[in-house]
Amino acid sequence: MPPLKKDVLIGCLLKIIEMSYLTTEKKAGIFANYGGSAEKTGSIEGQIALLTERIASISGHLQQNKKDYSTHRGLMKMVGQRKRLLSYMQKHNLQGYRALIEKLGLRK
C-alpha cells in the first residue's frame, strides 16, 4: 500500500475537525442558555435546543452531500424526536413552549 500524500491527509483531518461541530463547551453553552444551567442536561428545553443545533448542522452537510442516505435517515429520526419533545412540552408547559419556539426560531 503506497503512503498517503500530505494534502490528502490534511483534507481528511479537516473533515474530522468539521465533524466535531458540538464540543463539550458548546453543549454546556446550549444547556446554560436554554435549560437553566450547564448541569441540567435532562431539561426538555435544553434537549430541544441541542437537537435543533444538530439538525441545522446535519442539514448543511446534506445540502453538500445529497446522496448521503444514512445521514438523511438519522436527520429524520432527530426531527421526529424533536417533534415528540415539542409536543410533550406543549401539553405540559404552554407558555414555556411558546417562548422556546420563539427563541429558537422554529415555525409553529
PDB file of C-alpha atoms in Angstrom:
ATOM      1  CA  MET A   1       0.000   0.000   0.000  1.00  0.00           C
ATOM      2  CA  PRO A   2       1.522   3.360  -1.022  1.00  0.00           C
ATOM      3  CA  PRO A   3       1.860   6.074   1.620  1.00  0.00           C
ATOM      4  CA  LEU A   4      -0.751   8.811   1.765  1.00  0.00           C
ATOM      5  CA  LYS A   5       0.061  12.167   0.236  1.00  0.00           C
ATOM      6  CA  LYS A   6       0.313  15.119   2.562  1.00  0.00           C
ATOM      7  CA  ASP A   7      -2.581  17.085   1.016  1.00  0.00           C
ATOM      8  CA  VAL A   8      -4.913  14.066   1.209  1.00  0.00           C
ATOM      9  CA  LEU A   9      -4.037  13.588   4.875  1.00  0.00           C
ATOM     10  CA  ILE A  10      -4.630  17.274   5.646  1.00  0.00           C
ATOM     11  CA  GLY A  11      -8.009  17.134   3.870  1.00  0.00           C
ATOM     12  CA  CYS A  12      -9.044  14.126   5.969  1.00  0.00           C
ATOM     13  CA  LEU A  13      -8.019  15.880   9.177  1.00  0.00           C
ATOM     14  CA  LEU A  14     -10.012  18.983   8.230  1.00  0.00           C
ATOM     15  CA  LYS A  15     -13.109  16.841   7.659  1.00  0.00           C
ATOM     16  CA  ILE A  16     -12.692  15.265  11.087  1.00  0.00           C
ATOM     17  CA  ILE A  17     -12.414  18.712  12.674  1.00  0.00           C
ATOM     18  CA  GLU A  18     -15.554  19.890  10.845  1.00  0.00           C
ATOM     19  CA  MET A  19     -17.478  16.833  12.065  1.00  0.00           C
ATOM     20  CA  SER A  20     -16.832  17.724  15.697  1.00  0.00           C
ATOM     21  CA  TYR A  21     -19.271  20.606  15.495  1.00  0.00           C
ATOM     22  CA  LEU A  22     -20.613  20.104  19.019  1.00  0.00           C
ATOM     23  CA  THR A  23     -17.828  20.296  21.546  1.00  0.00           C
ATOM     24  CA  THR A  24     -18.370  19.939  25.267  1.00  0.00           C
ATOM     25  CA  GLU A  25     -18.184  23.715  25.677  1.00  0.00           C
ATOM     26  CA  LYS A  26     -20.833  24.299  23.008  1.00  0.00           C
ATOM     27  CA  LYS A  27     -23.161  21.752  24.599  1.00  0.00           C
ATOM     28  CA  ALA A  28     -22.677  23.327  28.023  1.00  0.00           C
ATOM     29  CA  GLY A  29     -23.438  26.730  26.494  1.00  0.00           C
ATOM     30  CA  ILE A  30     -26.626  25.458  24.862  1.00  0.00           C
ATOM     31  CA  PHE A  31     -27.845  23.916  28.109  1.00  0.00           C
ATOM     32  CA  ALA A  32     -26.907  27.064  30.027  1.00  0.00           C
ATOM     33  CA  ASN A  33     -28.849  29.285  27.589  1.00  0.00           C
ATOM     34  CA  TYR A  34     -31.949  27.144  27.243  1.00  0.00           C
ATOM     35  CA  GLY A  35     -32.011  24.670  30.124  1.00  0.00           C
ATOM     36  CA  GLY A  36     -31.219  26.972  33.021  1.00  0.00           C
ATOM     37  CA  SER A  37     -27.697  25.740  33.780  1.00  0.00           C
ATOM     38  CA  ALA A  38     -24.993  23.613  32.190  1.00  0.00           C
ATOM     39  CA  GLU A  39     -25.680  20.800  34.667  1.00  0.00           C
ATOM     40  CA  LYS A  40     -29.363  20.478  33.680  1.00  0.00           C
ATOM     41  CA  THR A  41     -28.713  18.274  30.668  1.00  0.00           C
ATOM     42  CA  GLY A  42     -32.042  16.491  31.042  1.00  0.00           C
ATOM     43  CA  SER A  43     -34.237  19.561  30.728  1.00  0.00           C
ATOM     44  CA  ILE A  44     -36.720  19.447  27.865  1.00  0.00           C
ATOM     45  CA  GLU A  45     -35.749  22.942  26.693  1.00  0.00           C
ATOM     46  CA  GLY A  46     -32.064  22.047  26.583  1.00  0.00           C
ATOM     47  CA  GLN A  47     -32.695  18.795  24.727  1.00  0.00           C
ATOM     48  CA  ILE A  48     -34.829  20.558  22.121  1.00  0.00           C
ATOM     49  CA  ALA A  49     -32.199  23.272  21.650  1.00  0.00           C
ATOM     50  CA  LEU A  50     -29.443  20.671  21.276  1.00  0.00           C
ATOM     51  CA  LEU A  51     -31.462  18.715  18.709  1.00  0.00           C
ATOM     52  CA  THR A  52     -32.151  21.950  16.818  1.00  0.00           C
ATOM     53  CA  GLU A  53     -28.406  22.686  16.682  1.00  0.00           C
ATOM     54  CA  ARG A  54     -27.634  19.169  15.462  1.00  0.00           C
ATOM     55  CA  ILE A  55     -30.420  19.313  12.864  1.00  0.00           C
ATOM     56  CA  ALA A  56     -29.096  22.611  11.490  1.00  0.00           C
ATOM     57  CA  SER A  57     -25.582  21.207  11.215  1.00  0.00           C
ATOM     58  CA  ILE A  58     -26.650  17.987   9.523  1.00  0.00           C
ATOM     59  CA  SER A  59     -28.914  19.899   7.125  1.00  0.00           C
ATOM     60  CA  GLY A  60     -25.889  21.866   5.959  1.00  0.00           C
ATOM     61  CA  HIS A  61     -23.974  18.629   5.444  1.00  0.00           C
ATOM     62  CA  LEU A  62     -26.813  17.127   3.414  1.00  0.00           C
ATOM     63  CA  GLN A  63     -27.006  20.153   1.130  1.00  0.00           C
ATOM     64  CA  GLN A  64     -23.449  19.371   0.037  1.00  0.00           C
ATOM     65  CA  ASN A  65     -23.799  15.565   0.075  1.00  0.00           C
ATOM     66  CA  LYS A  66     -27.180  14.852  -1.454  1.00  0.00           C
ATOM     67  CA  LYS A  67     -26.692  11.072  -1.707  1.00  0.00           C
ATOM     68  CA  ASP A  68     -25.761  10.511   1.939  1.00  0.00           C
ATOM     69  CA  TYR A  69     -28.876   8.497   2.679  1.00  0.00           C
ATOM     70  CA  SER A  70     -27.827   7.128   6.060  1.00  0.00           C
ATOM     71  CA  THR A  71     -27.272  10.641   7.391  1.00  0.00           C
ATOM     72  CA  HIS A  72     -30.647  11.644   5.952  1.00  0.00           C
ATOM     73  CA  ARG A  73     -32.276   8.822   7.911  1.00  0.00           C
ATOM     74  CA  GLY A  74     -30.565   9.981  11.089  1.00  0.00           C
ATOM     75  CA  LEU A  75     -31.760  13.511  10.420  1.00  0.00           C
ATOM     76  CA  MET A  76     -35.345  12.329  10.058  1.00  0.00           C
ATOM     77  CA  LYS A  77     -35.078  10.449  13.368  1.00  0.00           C
ATOM     78  CA  MET A  78     -33.792  13.613  15.086  1.00  0.00           C
ATOM     79  CA  VAL A  79     -36.597  15.704  13.611  1.00  0.00           C
ATOM     80  CA  GLY A  80     -39.122  13.163  14.894  1.00  0.00           C
ATOM     81  CA  GLN A  81     -37.560  13.163  18.354  1.00  0.00           C
ATOM     82  CA  ARG A  82     -37.643  16.957  18.479  1.00  0.00           C
ATOM     83  CA  LYS A  83     -41.279  16.905  17.358  1.00  0.00           C
ATOM     84  CA  ARG A  84     -42.191  14.482  20.168  1.00  0.00           C
ATOM     85  CA  LEU A  85     -40.365  16.600  22.753  1.00  0.00           C
ATOM     86  CA  LEU A  86     -42.088  19.756  21.494  1.00  0.00           C
ATOM     87  CA  SER A  87     -45.460  18.011  21.664  1.00  0.00           C
ATOM     88  CA  TYR A  88     -44.775  16.942  25.259  1.00  0.00           C
ATOM     89  CA  MET A  89     -43.729  20.445  26.201  1.00  0.00           C
ATOM     90  CA  GLN A  90     -46.799  21.947  24.544  1.00  0.00           C
ATOM     91  CA  LYS A  91     -49.079  19.706  26.624  1.00  0.00           C
ATOM     92  CA  HIS A  92     -47.333  20.368  29.942  1.00  0.00           C
ATOM     93  CA  ASN A  93     -45.959  23.924  29.694  1.00  0.00           C
ATOM     94  CA  LEU A  94     -47.659  26.004  27.006  1.00  0.00           C
ATOM     95  CA  GLN A  95     -46.047  29.347  27.917  1.00  0.00           C
ATOM     96  CA  GLY A  96     -42.583  27.762  28.025  1.00  0.00           C
ATOM     97  CA  TYR A  97     -43.284  26.066  24.696  1.00  0.00           C
ATOM     98  CA  ARG A  98     -44.226  29.346  23.029  1.00  0.00           C
ATOM     99  CA  ALA A  99     -41.188  31.101  24.484  1.00  0.00           C
ATOM    100  CA  LEU A 100     -38.856  28.325  23.324  1.00  0.00           C
ATOM    101  CA  ILE A 101     -40.055  28.178  19.730  1.00  0.00           C
ATOM    102  CA  GLU A 102     -39.820  31.963  19.594  1.00  0.00           C
ATOM    103  CA  LYS A 103     -36.252  31.858  20.940  1.00  0.00           C
ATOM    104  CA  LEU A 104     -35.173  29.037  18.608  1.00  0.00           C
ATOM    105  CA  GLY A 105     -36.935  30.497  15.590  1.00  0.00           C
ATOM    106  CA  LEU A 106     -38.976  27.385  14.855  1.00  0.00           C
ATOM    107  CA  ARG A 107     -42.113  27.650  12.744  1.00  0.00           C
ATOM    108  CA  LYS A 108     -45.095  26.523  14.789  1.00  0.00           C
TER     109      LYS A 108
END
